[in-house]
XYZ file of C-alpha atoms in Angstrom:
144
model
C -78.857 -73.363 101.667
C -78.338 -75.193 104.843
C -74.839 -74.930 105.655
C -74.000 -72.101 108.364
C -70.413 -71.852 107.024
C -71.867 -70.525 103.442
C -74.713 -68.510 105.101
C -72.317 -66.096 106.396
C -70.459 -65.347 103.382
C -71.883 -62.794 100.863
C -72.223 -64.987 97.605
C -73.337 -63.881 94.039
C -76.362 -66.074 92.340
C -73.525 -68.087 90.445
C -71.930 -69.133 93.968
C -75.178 -69.930 95.483
C -75.819 -72.353 92.559
C -72.436 -73.781 92.934
C -72.821 -74.418 96.605
C -76.448 -75.919 95.968
C -74.690 -78.466 93.510
C -72.107 -79.400 95.828
C -74.496 -79.855 98.748
C -76.367 -82.239 96.332
C -73.096 -84.321 96.116
C -73.016 -85.147 99.731
C -72.499 -88.472 100.226
C -70.864 -89.001 97.315
C -67.260 -88.074 95.936
C -67.339 -84.543 94.345
C -65.329 -83.591 91.475
C -62.654 -80.650 91.894
C -64.139 -77.863 89.266
C -61.071 -75.795 88.304
C -61.566 -72.148 87.040
C -60.591 -70.856 83.735
C -57.414 -69.343 83.482
C -54.976 -72.006 84.856
C -52.032 -73.374 83.048
C -51.271 -77.369 82.472
C -48.851 -76.805 84.804
C -51.169 -75.290 87.420
C -53.336 -78.268 87.125
C -50.339 -80.563 87.359
C -49.097 -78.839 90.314
C -52.527 -79.064 91.862
C -53.030 -82.711 91.298
C -49.685 -83.466 92.946
C -50.815 -81.555 95.936
C -53.938 -83.560 96.109
C -52.162 -86.757 95.776
C -50.106 -85.775 98.930
C -52.809 -84.706 100.682
C -54.352 -87.949 100.105
C -51.455 -89.829 101.108
C -51.154 -87.749 104.475
C -54.709 -89.106 105.324
C -54.498 -92.755 103.846
C -50.658 -93.670 104.396
C -49.768 -91.636 107.215
C -53.209 -92.070 108.964
C -53.433 -87.868 109.371
C -57.283 -88.073 109.084
C -59.425 -85.048 109.485
C -60.111 -86.004 113.384
C -56.164 -86.077 113.802
C -55.907 -82.815 111.957
C -58.822 -81.202 114.247
C -56.576 -82.046 117.445
C -53.441 -80.074 116.115
C -54.693 -76.750 117.079
C -56.019 -73.689 115.301
C -52.628 -72.911 113.048
C -50.138 -75.666 113.466
C -51.024 -77.120 110.171
C -50.588 -73.649 108.318
C -47.049 -73.209 110.381
C -45.737 -76.419 109.060
C -46.982 -75.915 105.653
C -45.247 -72.517 105.872
C -42.065 -73.736 106.879
C -41.972 -76.352 104.265
C -42.572 -73.579 101.530
C -39.823 -71.484 102.816
C -37.658 -74.439 102.799
C -38.581 -75.061 99.305
C -37.452 -71.602 98.432
C -34.422 -71.388 100.461
C -31.173 -71.484 98.771
C -28.662 -74.548 99.475
C -27.036 -73.214 102.627
C -30.230 -73.060 104.500
C -31.416 -76.379 103.142
C -28.382 -77.872 104.703
C -29.012 -75.945 107.909
C -32.402 -77.074 108.439
C -31.792 -80.469 107.213
C -33.999 -83.443 108.158
C -34.613 -83.547 111.874
C -33.268 -80.029 112.465
C -36.125 -77.610 111.839
C -36.799 -73.946 112.377
C -37.766 -72.505 115.793
C -41.201 -71.847 114.154
C -41.794 -75.686 113.352
C -44.658 -76.503 115.557
C -44.104 -80.390 116.056
C -41.174 -82.582 117.489
C -37.874 -82.319 115.194
C -38.407 -85.865 114.153
C -41.566 -84.967 112.087
C -39.299 -82.457 109.944
C -38.476 -84.434 106.792
C -37.578 -81.970 103.770
C -36.735 -83.574 100.554
C -36.327 -81.518 97.656
C -37.655 -77.921 96.882
C -40.168 -79.665 94.516
C -41.352 -82.402 97.294
C -41.166 -79.760 100.213
C -43.560 -77.081 98.025
C -45.977 -80.021 97.602
C -45.801 -80.891 101.009
C -46.140 -77.429 102.539
C -49.150 -76.762 100.142
C -50.853 -80.109 101.250
C -50.422 -79.124 104.985
C -52.093 -75.894 104.124
C -54.950 -77.395 102.566
C -55.135 -79.591 105.869
C -55.218 -76.641 107.765
C -57.757 -74.853 105.461
C -60.295 -77.757 105.866
C -59.802 -77.958 109.525
C -60.970 -74.397 109.662
C -63.861 -75.278 107.455
C -64.933 -77.882 109.782
C -64.642 -75.665 112.676
C -67.053 -73.340 111.123
C -64.890 -70.195 109.979
C -66.501 -68.329 107.055
C -65.378 -68.451 103.754
C -64.337 -64.898 103.007
C -63.582 -64.045 99.026
């Protein structure tokens, strides 16, 4: 395997074969291979997160280059804030209404746009995906 991100990671023979198959897809649109054990609701949730991530890129213009300029943890911090907000009770949801984020929010307050617990959870996970993708582009090793 020629990918230094993968070389630093201990891998089983199955992992090596999987990454070689993925490398063969370069320039093509790879499929997401889901492991066994997921429920139908898990798959729907993952699809919702993927759709939100695609929307962030295509509709909002938050491209990988844009994400890479956000700093090493701001995407994950923002995602975490949305996830906390999704799990908060109504009092906290009112306290941290649109435009009024917590002190942990990494960007200007006008970018804090919570909607509903479900929507905030999806948005938070998609921001987490963006953060992980940025780490992969920086060459951080994948750990098991």
